[in-house]
Short mmCIF file of C-alpha atoms and ligand atoms in Angstrom, two decimals:
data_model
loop_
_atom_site.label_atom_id
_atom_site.label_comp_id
_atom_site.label_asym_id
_atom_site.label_seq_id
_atom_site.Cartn_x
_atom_site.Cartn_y
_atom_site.Cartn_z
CA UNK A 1 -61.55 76.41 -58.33
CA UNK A 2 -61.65 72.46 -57.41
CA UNK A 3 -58.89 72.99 -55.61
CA UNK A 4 -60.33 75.85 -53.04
CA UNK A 5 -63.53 73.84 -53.36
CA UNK A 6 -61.47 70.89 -51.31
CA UNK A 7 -59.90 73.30 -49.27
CA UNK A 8 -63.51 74.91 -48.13
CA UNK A 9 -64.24 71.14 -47.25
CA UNK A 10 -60.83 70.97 -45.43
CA UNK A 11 -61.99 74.12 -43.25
CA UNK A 12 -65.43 72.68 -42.49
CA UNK A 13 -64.38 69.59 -40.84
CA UNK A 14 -61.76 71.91 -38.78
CA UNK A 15 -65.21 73.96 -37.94
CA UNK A 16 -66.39 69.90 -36.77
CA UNK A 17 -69.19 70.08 -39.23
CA UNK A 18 -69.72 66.34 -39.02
CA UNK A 19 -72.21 65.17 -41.39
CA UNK A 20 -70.16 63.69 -44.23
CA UNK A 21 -72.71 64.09 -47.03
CA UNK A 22 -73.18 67.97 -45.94
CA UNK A 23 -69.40 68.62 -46.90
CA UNK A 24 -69.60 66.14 -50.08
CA UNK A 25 -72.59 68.24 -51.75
CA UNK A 26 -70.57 71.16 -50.68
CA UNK A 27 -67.51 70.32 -52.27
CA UNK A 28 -69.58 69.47 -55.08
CA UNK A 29 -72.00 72.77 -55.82
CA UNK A 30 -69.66 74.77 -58.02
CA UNK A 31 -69.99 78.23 -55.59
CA UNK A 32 -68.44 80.32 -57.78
CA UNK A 33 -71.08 80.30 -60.54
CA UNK A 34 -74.01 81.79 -58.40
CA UNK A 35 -71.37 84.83 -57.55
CA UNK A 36 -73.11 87.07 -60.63
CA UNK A 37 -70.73 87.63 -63.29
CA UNK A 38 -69.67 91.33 -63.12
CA UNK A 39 -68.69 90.54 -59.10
CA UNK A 40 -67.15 87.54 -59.28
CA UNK A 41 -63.57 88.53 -60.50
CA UNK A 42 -63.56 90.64 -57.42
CA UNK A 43 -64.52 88.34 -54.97
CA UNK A 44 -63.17 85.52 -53.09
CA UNK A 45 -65.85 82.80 -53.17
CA UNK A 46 -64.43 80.02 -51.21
CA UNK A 47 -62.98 82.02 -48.54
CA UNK A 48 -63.76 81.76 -45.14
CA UNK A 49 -66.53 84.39 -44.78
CA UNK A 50 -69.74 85.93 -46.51
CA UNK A 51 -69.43 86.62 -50.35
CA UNK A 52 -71.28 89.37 -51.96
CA UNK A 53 -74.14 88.62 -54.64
CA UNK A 54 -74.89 91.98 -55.42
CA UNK A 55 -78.15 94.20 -54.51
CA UNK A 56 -76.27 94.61 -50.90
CA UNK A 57 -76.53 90.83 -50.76
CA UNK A 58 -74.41 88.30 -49.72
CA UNK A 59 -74.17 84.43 -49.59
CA UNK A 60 -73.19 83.14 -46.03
CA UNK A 61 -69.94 81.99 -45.01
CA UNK A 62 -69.61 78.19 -45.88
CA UNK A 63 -69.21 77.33 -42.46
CA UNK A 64 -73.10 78.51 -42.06
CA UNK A 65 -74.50 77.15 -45.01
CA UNK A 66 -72.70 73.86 -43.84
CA UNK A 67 -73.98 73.95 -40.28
CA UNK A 68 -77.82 75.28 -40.77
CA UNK A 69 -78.31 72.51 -43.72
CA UNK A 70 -76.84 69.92 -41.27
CA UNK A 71 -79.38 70.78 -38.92
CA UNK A 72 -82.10 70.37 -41.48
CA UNK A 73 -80.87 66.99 -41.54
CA UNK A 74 -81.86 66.92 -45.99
CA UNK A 75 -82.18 63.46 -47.76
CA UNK A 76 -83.51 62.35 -50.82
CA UNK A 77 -87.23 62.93 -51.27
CA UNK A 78 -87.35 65.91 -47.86
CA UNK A 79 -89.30 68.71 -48.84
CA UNK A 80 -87.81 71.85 -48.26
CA UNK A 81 -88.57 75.53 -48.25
CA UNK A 82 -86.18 78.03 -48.63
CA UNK A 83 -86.93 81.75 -47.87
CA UNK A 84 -84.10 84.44 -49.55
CA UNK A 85 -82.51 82.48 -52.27
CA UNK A 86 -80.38 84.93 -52.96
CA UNK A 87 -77.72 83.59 -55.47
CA UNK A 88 -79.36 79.62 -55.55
CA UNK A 89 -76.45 78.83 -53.96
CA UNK A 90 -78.05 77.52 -50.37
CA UNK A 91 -80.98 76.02 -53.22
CA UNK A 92 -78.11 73.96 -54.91
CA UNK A 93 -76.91 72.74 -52.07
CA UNK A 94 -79.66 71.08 -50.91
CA UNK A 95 -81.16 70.24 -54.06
CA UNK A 96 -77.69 68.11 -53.93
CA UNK A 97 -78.37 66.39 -51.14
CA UNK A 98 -81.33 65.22 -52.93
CA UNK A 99 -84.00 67.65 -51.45
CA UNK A 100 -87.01 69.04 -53.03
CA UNK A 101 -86.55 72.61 -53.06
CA UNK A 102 -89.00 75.24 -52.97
CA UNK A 103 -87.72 79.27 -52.95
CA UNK A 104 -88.84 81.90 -52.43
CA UNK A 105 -86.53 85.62 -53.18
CA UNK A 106 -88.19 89.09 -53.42
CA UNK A 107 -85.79 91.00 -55.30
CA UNK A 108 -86.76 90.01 -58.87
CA UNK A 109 -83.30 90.38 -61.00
CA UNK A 110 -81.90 87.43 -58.06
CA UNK A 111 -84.04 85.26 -58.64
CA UNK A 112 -83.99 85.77 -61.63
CA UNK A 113 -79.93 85.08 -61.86
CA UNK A 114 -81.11 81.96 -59.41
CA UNK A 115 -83.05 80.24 -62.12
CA UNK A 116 -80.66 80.61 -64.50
CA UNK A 117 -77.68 79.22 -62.86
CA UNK A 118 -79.42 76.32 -61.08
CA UNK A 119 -80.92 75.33 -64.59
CA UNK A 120 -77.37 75.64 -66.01
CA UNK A 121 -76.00 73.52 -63.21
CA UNK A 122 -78.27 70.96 -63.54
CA UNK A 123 -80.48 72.11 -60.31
CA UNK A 124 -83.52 72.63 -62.90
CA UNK A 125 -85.90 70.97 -60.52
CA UNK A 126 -85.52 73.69 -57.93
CA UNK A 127 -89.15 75.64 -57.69
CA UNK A 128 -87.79 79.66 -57.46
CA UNK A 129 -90.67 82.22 -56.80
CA UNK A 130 -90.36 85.75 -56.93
CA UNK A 131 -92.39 87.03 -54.07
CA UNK A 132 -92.59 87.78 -50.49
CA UNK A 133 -91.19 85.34 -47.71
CA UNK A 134 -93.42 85.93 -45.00
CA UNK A 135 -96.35 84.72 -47.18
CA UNK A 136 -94.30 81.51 -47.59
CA UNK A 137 -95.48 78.87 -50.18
CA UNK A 138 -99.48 77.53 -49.16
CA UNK A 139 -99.61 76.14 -52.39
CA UNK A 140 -96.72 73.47 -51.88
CA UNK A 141 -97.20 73.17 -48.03
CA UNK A 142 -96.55 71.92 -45.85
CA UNK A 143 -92.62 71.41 -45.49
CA UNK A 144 -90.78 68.97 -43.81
CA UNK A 145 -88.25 71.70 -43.18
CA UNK A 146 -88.33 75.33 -43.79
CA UNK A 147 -84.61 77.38 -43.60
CA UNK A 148 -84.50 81.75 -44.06
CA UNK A 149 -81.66 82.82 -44.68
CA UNK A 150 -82.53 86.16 -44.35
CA UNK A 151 -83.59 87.93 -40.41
CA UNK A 152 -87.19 88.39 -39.70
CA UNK A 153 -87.45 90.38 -35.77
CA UNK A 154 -90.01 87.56 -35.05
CA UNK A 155 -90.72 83.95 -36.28
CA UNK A 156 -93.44 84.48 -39.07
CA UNK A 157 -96.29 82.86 -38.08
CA UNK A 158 -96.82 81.91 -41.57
CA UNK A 159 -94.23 79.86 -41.87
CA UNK A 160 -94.81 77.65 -38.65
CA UNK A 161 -97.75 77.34 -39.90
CA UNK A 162 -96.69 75.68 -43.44
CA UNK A 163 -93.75 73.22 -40.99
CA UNK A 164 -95.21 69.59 -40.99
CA UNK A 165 -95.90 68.17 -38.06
CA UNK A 166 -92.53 66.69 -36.86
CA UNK A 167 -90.75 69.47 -39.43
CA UNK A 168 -87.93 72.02 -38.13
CA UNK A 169 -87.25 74.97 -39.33
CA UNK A 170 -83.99 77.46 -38.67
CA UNK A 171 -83.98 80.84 -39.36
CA UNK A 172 -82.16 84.28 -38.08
CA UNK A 173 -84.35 86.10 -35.60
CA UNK A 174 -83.89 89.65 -34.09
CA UNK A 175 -82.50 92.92 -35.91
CA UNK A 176 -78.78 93.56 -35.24
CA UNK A 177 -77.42 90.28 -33.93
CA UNK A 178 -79.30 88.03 -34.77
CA UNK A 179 -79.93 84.77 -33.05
CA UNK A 180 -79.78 81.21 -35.29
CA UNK A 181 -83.20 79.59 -33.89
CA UNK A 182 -84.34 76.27 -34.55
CA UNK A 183 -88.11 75.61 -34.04
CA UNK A 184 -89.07 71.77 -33.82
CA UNK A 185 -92.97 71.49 -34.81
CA UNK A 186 -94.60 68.15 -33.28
CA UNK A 187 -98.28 67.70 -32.23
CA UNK A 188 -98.85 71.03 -33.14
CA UNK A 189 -96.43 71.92 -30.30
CA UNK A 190 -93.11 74.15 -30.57
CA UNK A 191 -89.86 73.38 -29.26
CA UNK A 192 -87.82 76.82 -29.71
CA UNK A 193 -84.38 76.27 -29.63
CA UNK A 194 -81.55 79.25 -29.42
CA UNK A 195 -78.39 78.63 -31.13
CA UNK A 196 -75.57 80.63 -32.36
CA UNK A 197 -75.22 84.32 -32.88
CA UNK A 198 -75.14 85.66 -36.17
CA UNK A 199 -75.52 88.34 -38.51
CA UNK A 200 -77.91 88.06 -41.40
CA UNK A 201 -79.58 90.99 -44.25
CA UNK A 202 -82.68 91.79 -42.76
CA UNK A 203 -86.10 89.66 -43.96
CA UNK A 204 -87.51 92.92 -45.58
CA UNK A 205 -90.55 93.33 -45.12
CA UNK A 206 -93.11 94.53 -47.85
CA UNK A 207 -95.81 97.06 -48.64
CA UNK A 208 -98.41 95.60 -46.62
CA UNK A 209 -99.40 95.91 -42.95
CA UNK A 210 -96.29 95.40 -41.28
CA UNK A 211 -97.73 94.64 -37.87
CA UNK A 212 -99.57 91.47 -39.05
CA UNK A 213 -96.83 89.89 -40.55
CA UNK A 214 -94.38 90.26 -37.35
CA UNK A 215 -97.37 88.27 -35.12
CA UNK A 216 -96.97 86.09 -32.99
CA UNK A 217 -98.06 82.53 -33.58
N1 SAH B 301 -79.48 81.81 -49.42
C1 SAH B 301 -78.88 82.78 -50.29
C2 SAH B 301 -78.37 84.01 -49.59
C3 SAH B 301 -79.46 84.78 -49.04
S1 SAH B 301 -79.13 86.50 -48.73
C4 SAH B 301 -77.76 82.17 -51.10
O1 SAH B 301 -77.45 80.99 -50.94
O2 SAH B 301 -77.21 82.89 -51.93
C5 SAH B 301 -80.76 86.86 -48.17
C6 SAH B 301 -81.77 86.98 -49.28
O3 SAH B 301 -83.03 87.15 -48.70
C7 SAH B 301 -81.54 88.18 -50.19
O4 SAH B 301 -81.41 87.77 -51.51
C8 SAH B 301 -82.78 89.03 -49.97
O5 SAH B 301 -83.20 89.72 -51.11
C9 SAH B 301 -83.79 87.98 -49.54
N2 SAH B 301 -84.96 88.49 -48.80
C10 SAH B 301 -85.01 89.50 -47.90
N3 SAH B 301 -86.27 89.66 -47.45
C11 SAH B 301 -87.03 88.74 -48.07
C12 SAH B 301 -88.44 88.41 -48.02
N4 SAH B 301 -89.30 89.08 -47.26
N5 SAH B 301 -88.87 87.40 -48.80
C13 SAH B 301 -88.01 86.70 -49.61
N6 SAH B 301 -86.69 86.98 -49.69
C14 SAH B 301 -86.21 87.98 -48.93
#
């Protein structure tokens, strides 16, 4: 597994991911481990596309995970909420880069498998709550950068407003294909800027009033 770790880092810097310490923690985070154990024999963690988790899940192709923490721009002491954390795998990875992590996953048995694994990897001080992302975290707010990793059709106006002033946040928007958006927060302000096209899960919504939670901000 070190081996296709270094080879993962070998295909990021062909991708011209450029920030050094980015591929470092990512040839560091052991990506295999967050695959749940009755998957991982059949999957191919380190390969050059999404890996399943499990519960119609998947963890992003390293080349994303690479290029939306990059934009986050993480260093020691940054704190950072993550919405879908899925396997802990995005989590690790920026607890790595010396982040404080905050996370936030809806389907109870992942986050569940989350905890576990980032305790076991030494990730312990990663803060995983089971509950619903478009509430985000008021307790530990505000952020000085928020990532989803899951699609919400509209920029939750929660979450903007939990961003610091002079925070960014990226995230998925739009159902189908998706657009990568990065929202720069300063002066109370927005700068929305479109980026790549990709394809996320949907940020599922829950029981409540499903209106509210897609308004704008
Ligand atoms: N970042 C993860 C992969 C995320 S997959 C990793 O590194 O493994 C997207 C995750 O978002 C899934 O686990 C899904 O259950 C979760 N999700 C979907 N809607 C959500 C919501 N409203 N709130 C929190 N998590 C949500």
């Amino acid at each position: 597994m070190d081996a296709q770790r270094k080879a993962m880092a070998d295909v990021l810097r062909r991708y011209k991911i450029q920030d050094e310490r980015v591929i470092e923690a990512m040839g560091k985070v052991r990506r295999h481990l967050y695959i749940p154990e009755e998957i991982r024999g059949r999957s191919d963690p380190y390969g050059d596309h999404p890996c399943p988790i499990g519960f119609g899940q998947t963890i992003s192709q390293p080349f994303i995970v690479a290029y939306m923490t990059q934009h986050l721009e993480p260093k020691p002491g940054l704190r950072i909420l993550e919405i879908g954390t899925g396997s802990g795998y995005q989590a690790a990875v920026l607890a790595e880069l010396g982040a404080e992590v905050f996370s936030i996953e809806i389907v109870p048995e992942l986050a569940d498998h989350a905890r576990t694994v980032l305790a076991a990897e030494g990730y312990g001080g990663v803060k995983v709550k089971t509950g619903d992302g478009y509430k985000g975290w008021p307790e530990h707010a505000p952020f000085d950068a928020i990532i989803v990793t899951c699609a919400p059709d509209k920029i939750p106006a929660a979450l903007v407003d939990q961003l610091k002033d002079g925070g960014r946040m990226i995230l998925p928007v739009g159902t189908g294909v998706q657009r990568l958006t990065i929202l720069e927060k300063n002066e109370d302000a927005f700068r929305e800027i479109p980026d790549l096209y990709v394809r996320f899960v949907p940020m599922v919504k829950g029981p409540e009033d499903k209106a509210e939670k897609n308004q704008d901000f």
